[in-house]
Amino acid sequence: MQPLPHLYIVSARGETAGALQVAADGVPEIESAAPAEFGGPGDRWSPESLLCAAVASCFILTFRAVARASKLEWRHLSCTVEGVLERTQGVTRFTRIVTKAVLTAEPGTTEDACRRALDKAEEACLIANSLLSTRELQAEVRVAEVA
């Protein structure tokens, strides 16, 4: 890892209507639009869905690092992030982030070790830590059968 602070630069451009183009150096440009809940088309990434995607991908990348440091043997991790957007104290913001994770571990790995690593990843996820919303981790651990 490079020393902190890190700087991330993303640009967006758009016209009076239609999708926006979001870009950053070295990655493919994506289109973004308002979600259906805000009158958008609902067929593109929205700022709201991108925020939830950032939490989900950060959680898995953080879990990888935790598992590697813990020497935890695992096969697959999937997660779904539910972001609850509400109006509170005169401000519209995400008030709750629920990360639902399903981890498949290697045979012989204990469920307790898996849960500790999942909890540690949730606590260390820098994207989720940057948000004001409450957070919840709902984890399921599956230990793979010996082949």
XYZ file of C-alpha atoms in Angstrom:
147
model
C 0.000 0.000 0.000
C 1.167 3.502 -0.759
C 1.463 5.903 2.158
C -1.566 8.060 3.003
C -3.090 10.401 2.053
C -4.396 8.985 -1.234
C -6.115 11.202 -3.814
C -8.890 9.888 -6.073
C -10.083 12.046 -8.963
C -13.301 11.275 -10.827
C -15.008 13.539 -13.335
C -18.590 13.638 -14.576
C -20.171 15.496 -17.467
C -23.715 15.797 -18.729
C -26.183 17.837 -20.709
C -29.594 19.236 -19.742
C -31.125 15.745 -19.987
C -30.001 12.139 -20.413
C -27.202 10.090 -18.951
C -24.021 11.469 -17.462
C -20.566 10.198 -18.314
C -18.358 9.369 -15.337
C -14.641 8.932 -15.888
C -11.353 8.402 -14.082
C -7.870 7.832 -15.411
C -7.114 4.250 -16.365
C -10.651 2.835 -16.140
C -13.513 2.555 -18.646
C -16.007 5.405 -18.679
C -19.472 4.547 -17.371
C -22.887 6.112 -17.793
C -24.852 7.278 -14.782
C -28.404 8.563 -14.433
C -30.930 9.280 -11.740
C -32.531 6.124 -10.350
C -36.172 5.320 -11.096
C -37.038 6.444 -7.548
C -36.020 9.987 -8.544
C -37.683 9.930 -11.967
C -34.701 8.528 -13.850
C -34.779 5.699 -16.370
C -33.624 3.035 -13.900
C -31.450 1.361 -16.527
C -28.058 2.821 -15.612
C -25.815 3.068 -12.589
C -27.029 5.861 -10.338
C -25.049 7.725 -7.678
C -27.070 5.764 -5.110
C -26.306 2.372 -6.664
C -22.657 3.330 -7.139
C -22.396 4.146 -3.433
C -23.807 0.723 -2.528
C -21.475 -0.897 -5.084
C -18.550 0.902 -3.450
C -19.502 -0.519 -0.042
C -19.942 -4.053 -1.464
C -16.661 -4.111 -3.360
C -14.760 -2.499 -0.473
C -16.172 -5.126 1.907
C -14.939 -8.009 -0.277
C -11.523 -6.414 -0.880
C -11.154 -5.766 2.854
C -12.181 -9.358 3.595
C -9.484 -10.605 1.207
C -6.850 -8.688 3.169
C -8.215 -9.846 6.538
C -8.409 -13.477 5.396
C -4.879 -13.350 3.987
C -3.511 -11.887 7.250
C -5.490 -14.459 9.273
C -4.475 -17.334 6.985
C -8.173 -18.141 6.613
C -8.876 -20.653 3.847
C -11.944 -19.721 1.792
C -13.344 -20.194 -1.719
C -16.027 -17.627 -2.436
C -17.614 -14.536 -0.936
C -20.668 -12.796 -2.308
C -22.443 -9.871 -0.785
C -25.460 -7.720 -1.393
C -25.634 -4.221 0.037
C -28.969 -2.597 0.819
C -28.830 1.151 1.295
C -31.827 2.840 2.933
C -32.297 6.436 1.764
C -34.489 8.628 3.951
C -35.179 12.243 4.752
C -34.099 12.975 8.311
C -33.501 16.301 10.021
C -34.255 18.090 6.757
C -31.595 16.197 4.799
C -31.968 13.285 2.389
C -29.240 10.762 3.125
C -28.483 7.082 3.531
C -29.501 6.191 7.067
C -28.754 2.468 7.045
C -26.403 0.173 5.165
C -26.998 -3.588 5.421
C -24.311 -5.880 4.038
C -25.558 -9.422 3.451
C -22.613 -11.744 2.958
C -22.394 -15.428 2.075
C -18.964 -16.963 2.571
C -17.924 -20.415 1.413
C -14.910 -21.620 3.369
C -12.545 -24.485 2.718
C -13.187 -27.808 4.500
C -11.809 -27.806 8.027
C -12.234 -24.045 8.485
C -14.273 -23.164 11.553
C -17.387 -21.046 11.354
C -16.105 -18.982 14.284
C -12.904 -18.055 12.408
C -14.966 -17.106 9.369
C -17.332 -14.915 11.388
C -14.410 -13.161 13.085
C -12.876 -12.371 9.701
C -16.216 -11.175 8.288
C -16.799 -8.940 11.315
C -13.283 -7.535 11.079
C -13.779 -6.793 7.372
C -17.046 -5.000 8.094
C -15.414 -2.931 10.835
C -12.427 -2.023 8.624
C -14.271 -1.247 5.364
C -13.066 2.277 4.632
C -15.990 3.186 2.358
C -18.596 2.176 4.947
C -16.542 3.894 7.653
C -16.797 7.118 5.646
C -20.612 7.151 5.818
C -22.871 8.537 8.555
C -25.427 5.740 8.258
C -25.805 2.889 10.708
C -24.420 -0.401 9.483
C -25.394 -4.017 9.836
C -23.661 -7.201 8.705
C -25.773 -10.279 8.065
C -23.388 -13.134 7.348
C -23.874 -16.742 6.368
C -20.927 -19.134 6.481
C -20.848 -22.345 4.489
C -17.984 -24.786 4.923
C -17.383 -26.637 1.685
C -17.627 -30.410 1.550
C -14.405 -32.360 1.127
C -14.217 -33.355 -2.519
